[in-house]
């Protein structure tokens, strides 16, 4: 089951979890691999999913510079 933690600043999060596979999913146009094709279920992973309104371009750039992989969730969406 997922582990939910206290709210943490974005910068603190992207500078953490270096021992895990790290992914950032966002809606900006660009080269992104499909998460479901590259994730290894046998490994511990952290997946950042953009808030309503998505991550800013600067946030995405900062995460990628720190080794986070940009991914797409495909056409799957949560509907209310």
Coordinates of N, CA, C and O in Angstrom, one line a residue:
X1 N 0.8 -1.2 0.0 CA 0.0 0.0 0.0 C 0.9 1.2 0.0 O 2.0 1.2 0.6
X2 N 0.4 2.3 -0.6 CA 1.2 3.6 -0.6 C 1.4 4.1 0.8 O 0.6 3.9 1.7
X3 N 2.5 4.8 1.0 CA 2.8 5.4 2.3 C 2.6 6.9 2.1 O 3.2 7.5 1.3
X4 N 1.6 7.5 2.9 CA 1.4 8.9 2.8 C 2.1 9.6 3.9 O 2.0 9.2 5.1
X5 N 2.8 10.7 3.6 CA 3.6 11.4 4.6 C 3.1 12.8 4.8 O 2.3 13.3 4.0
X6 N 3.6 13.5 5.8 CA 3.2 14.9 6.0 C 3.6 15.7 4.8 O 4.5 15.4 4.0
X7 N 2.9 16.9 4.6 CA 3.2 17.7 3.5 C 4.7 18.2 3.6 O 5.1 18.6 4.6
X8 N 5.4 18.2 2.4 CA 6.8 18.6 2.4 C 7.0 19.5 1.2 O 6.3 19.4 0.2
X9 N 7.9 20.4 1.3 CA 8.2 21.4 0.2 C 8.7 20.6 -1.1 O 9.3 19.5 -0.9
X10 N 8.4 21.1 -2.2 CA 8.8 20.5 -3.5 C 10.3 20.3 -3.5 O 10.8 19.2 -3.9
X11 N 11.0 21.3 -3.2 CA 12.5 21.3 -3.2 C 13.0 20.2 -2.3 O 14.0 19.5 -2.6
X12 N 12.4 20.0 -1.1 CA 12.9 19.0 -0.2 C 12.6 17.6 -0.8 O 13.4 16.7 -0.7
X13 N 11.5 17.5 -1.4 CA 11.1 16.2 -2.0 C 12.1 15.8 -3.2 O 12.6 14.7 -3.2
X14 N 12.3 16.7 -4.1 CA 13.2 16.4 -5.3 C 14.6 16.2 -4.9 O 15.4 15.6 -5.6
X15 N 15.0 16.6 -3.7 CA 16.4 16.4 -3.2 C 16.5 15.2 -2.3 O 17.5 14.9 -1.7
X16 N 15.4 14.4 -2.3 CA 15.3 13.2 -1.4 C 15.1 12.0 -2.3 O 15.1 12.0 -3.5
X17 N 15.0 10.8 -1.6 CA 14.7 9.6 -2.2 C 15.8 9.1 -3.3 O 15.4 8.4 -4.2
X18 N 17.0 9.5 -3.1 CA 18.1 9.2 -4.1 C 18.3 7.7 -4.2 O 18.9 7.3 -5.2
X19 N 17.9 6.9 -3.2 CA 18.1 5.4 -3.3 C 17.0 4.7 -4.1 O 17.1 3.5 -4.3
X20 N 16.0 5.5 -4.5 CA 14.9 4.9 -5.2 C 14.8 5.3 -6.7 O 15.5 6.3 -7.1
X21 N 14.1 4.6 -7.5 CA 13.8 5.1 -8.8 C 12.8 6.3 -8.7 O 11.8 6.2 -7.9
X22 N 13.1 7.4 -9.4 CA 12.3 8.6 -9.2 C 11.7 9.1 -10.5 O 12.4 9.2 -11.5
X23 N 10.4 9.3 -10.5 CA 9.7 9.7 -11.7 C 8.9 11.0 -11.4 O 8.3 11.2 -10.3
X24 N 8.7 11.8 -12.4 CA 7.9 13.0 -12.3 C 6.9 13.0 -13.5 O 7.4 12.9 -14.7
X25 N 5.6 13.0 -13.3 CA 4.6 13.0 -14.3 C 4.0 14.4 -14.4 O 3.7 14.9 -13.4
X26 N 4.0 14.9 -15.6 CA 3.4 16.2 -15.8 C 2.7 16.3 -17.2 O 2.8 15.4 -18.0
X27 N 2.1 17.4 -17.4 CA 1.3 17.6 -18.7 C 2.0 18.4 -19.7 O 1.4 18.6 -20.8
X28 N 3.2 18.9 -19.5 CA 3.9 19.6 -20.5 C 4.3 18.8 -21.7 O 4.5 17.6 -21.6
X29 N 4.3 19.4 -22.9 CA 4.6 18.6 -24.1 C 6.1 18.4 -24.1 O 6.9 19.2 -23.7
X30 N 6.5 17.2 -24.6 CA 7.9 16.8 -24.6 C 8.1 15.3 -24.6 O 7.1 14.6 -24.5
X31 N 9.3 14.9 -24.7 CA 9.7 13.5 -24.7 C 9.5 12.9 -23.3 O 10.2 13.3 -22.3
X32 N 8.6 12.0 -23.1 CA 8.3 11.3 -21.9 C 8.1 9.9 -22.1 O 7.4 9.5 -23.1
X33 N 8.7 9.0 -21.3 CA 8.4 7.6 -21.4 C 7.1 7.2 -20.7 O 6.7 7.9 -19.7
X34 N 6.5 6.2 -21.1 CA 5.2 5.7 -20.4 C 5.7 5.0 -19.1 O 6.4 4.0 -19.1
X35 N 5.2 5.5 -18.0 CA 5.6 5.0 -16.7 C 5.3 3.5 -16.6 O 6.2 2.8 -16.1
X36 N 4.2 3.0 -17.1 CA 3.8 1.6 -17.0 C 4.7 0.7 -17.8 O 4.7 -0.5 -17.6
X37 N 5.5 1.3 -18.8 CA 6.4 0.5 -19.6 C 7.8 0.4 -19.0 O 8.6 -0.5 -19.3
X38 N 8.2 1.4 -18.1 CA 9.5 1.4 -17.6 C 9.7 1.1 -16.1 O 10.8 0.8 -15.6
X39 N 8.6 1.2 -15.3 CA 8.7 1.1 -13.9 C 9.0 -0.4 -13.6 O 8.4 -1.3 -14.2
X40 N 9.8 -0.7 -12.6 CA 10.1 -2.0 -12.1 C 9.4 -2.2 -10.8 O 9.8 -1.7 -9.8
X41 N 8.3 -3.1 -10.8 CA 7.5 -3.3 -9.6 C 8.3 -3.9 -8.5 O 7.9 -3.9 -7.3
X42 N 9.5 -4.5 -8.8 CA 10.3 -5.1 -7.7 C 11.2 -4.1 -7.0 O 11.8 -4.4 -6.0
X43 N 11.2 -2.9 -7.5 CA 12.0 -1.8 -6.9 C 11.1 -0.8 -6.2 O 10.0 -0.6 -6.6
X44 N 11.7 -0.1 -5.2 CA 11.0 1.0 -4.6 C 11.1 2.2 -5.5 O 12.1 2.5 -6.0
X45 N 10.0 2.9 -5.7 CA 9.9 4.0 -6.6 C 9.1 5.2 -5.9 O 8.2 4.9 -5.1
X46 N 9.4 6.4 -6.4 CA 8.7 7.6 -6.0 C 8.1 8.2 -7.2 O 8.9 8.4 -8.2
X47 N 6.8 8.5 -7.3 CA 6.2 9.1 -8.5 C 5.6 10.4 -8.1 O 4.7 10.4 -7.2
X48 N 6.0 11.5 -8.6 CA 5.4 12.8 -8.4 C 4.4 13.0 -9.5 O 4.7 12.9 -10.7
X49 N 3.1 13.2 -9.1 CA 2.1 13.5 -10.0 C 1.6 14.9 -9.8 O 1.3 15.3 -8.6
X50 N 1.6 15.7 -10.8 CA 1.3 17.1 -10.7 C 0.0 17.5 -10.0 O -0.9 16.8 -10.1
X51 N 0.1 18.6 -9.3 CA -1.1 19.1 -8.7 C -2.1 19.6 -9.7 O -1.7 19.8 -10.9
X52 N -3.3 20.0 -9.3 CA -4.2 20.7 -10.2 C -3.5 21.9 -10.7 O -2.9 22.7 -10.0
X53 N -3.4 22.0 -12.0 CA -2.7 23.1 -12.6 C -1.3 22.7 -13.0 O -0.5 23.5 -13.6
X54 N -0.9 21.5 -12.6 CA 0.4 20.9 -13.0 C 1.6 21.6 -12.3 O 1.5 22.6 -11.6
X55 N 2.8 21.0 -12.4 CA 4.0 21.6 -11.9 C 4.4 22.7 -12.8 O 4.0 22.7 -14.0
X56 N 5.2 23.6 -12.3 CA 5.7 24.7 -13.2 C 6.8 24.2 -14.0 O 7.4 23.2 -13.7
X57 N 7.1 24.9 -15.1 CA 8.3 24.5 -15.9 C 9.6 24.5 -15.1 O 10.4 23.6 -15.3
X58 N 9.7 25.4 -14.2 CA 10.9 25.5 -13.4 C 11.0 24.3 -12.4 O 12.1 23.7 -12.2
X59 N 9.9 23.9 -11.9 CA 9.9 22.7 -11.0 C 10.3 21.4 -11.7 O 11.1 20.6 -11.3
X60 N 9.7 21.3 -12.9 CA 10.1 20.1 -13.8 C 11.5 20.1 -14.1 O 12.2 19.1 -14.0
X61 N 12.0 21.3 -14.5 CA 13.5 21.4 -14.9 C 14.3 21.1 -13.7 O 15.3 20.3 -13.8
X62 N 14.0 21.6 -12.5 CA 14.8 21.3 -11.3 C 14.8 19.8 -11.0 O 15.9 19.3 -10.6
X63 N 13.7 19.2 -11.1 CA 13.6 17.8 -10.8 C 14.5 16.9 -11.8 O 15.2 16.1 -11.4
X64 N 14.3 17.3 -13.1 CA 15.1 16.5 -14.1 C 16.6 16.7 -13.9 O 17.3 15.8 -14.0
X65 N 17.0 17.9 -13.5 CA 18.4 18.2 -13.3 C 18.9 17.3 -12.1 O 20.1 17.1 -12.1
X66 N 18.1 16.9 -11.2 CA 18.5 16.1 -10.1 C 18.2 14.6 -10.3 O 18.4 13.8 -9.4
X67 N 17.9 14.3 -11.6 CA 17.9 12.9 -11.9 C 16.5 12.2 -11.9 O 16.3 11.0 -12.1
X68 N 15.4 13.0 -11.8 CA 14.1 12.5 -11.9 C 13.8 12.3 -13.3 O 14.1 13.1 -14.2
X69 N 13.1 11.1 -13.7 CA 12.8 10.8 -15.0 C 11.4 11.3 -15.3 O 10.4 11.1 -14.6
X70 N 11.2 12.0 -16.5 CA 9.9 12.5 -16.9 C 9.1 11.3 -17.5 O 9.6 10.6 -18.3
X71 N 7.9 11.2 -17.0 CA 7.0 10.1 -17.5 C 5.6 10.6 -17.8 O 5.2 11.6 -17.3
X72 N 5.0 9.8 -18.6 CA 3.6 10.0 -18.9 C 2.8 8.9 -18.3 O 3.3 7.7 -18.2
X73 N 1.6 9.2 -17.9 CA 0.7 8.1 -17.4 C -0.2 7.6 -18.5 O -1.2 6.9 -18.2
X74 N 0.0 8.1 -19.7 CA -0.8 7.6 -20.8 C -2.1 8.4 -20.9 O -2.2 9.5 -20.4
X75 N -3.1 7.7 -21.4 CA -4.4 8.3 -21.5 C -5.3 8.1 -20.3 O -6.4 8.5 -20.2
X76 N -4.7 7.4 -19.3 CA -5.5 7.1 -18.1 C -5.7 8.4 -17.2 O -4.8 9.2 -17.0
X77 N -6.9 8.6 -16.8 CA -7.2 9.8 -16.0 C -8.2 9.4 -14.9 O -9.0 8.5 -15.1
X78 N -8.1 10.1 -13.8 CA -9.0 9.9 -12.7 C -10.2 10.8 -13.0 O -10.0 12.0 -13.3
X79 N -11.4 10.3 -12.9 CA -12.6 11.1 -13.1 C -13.4 11.2 -11.8 O -13.5 10.2 -11.1
X80 N -14.0 12.3 -11.6 CA -14.8 12.5 -10.4 C -16.2 12.2 -10.7 O -16.7 12.2 -11.7

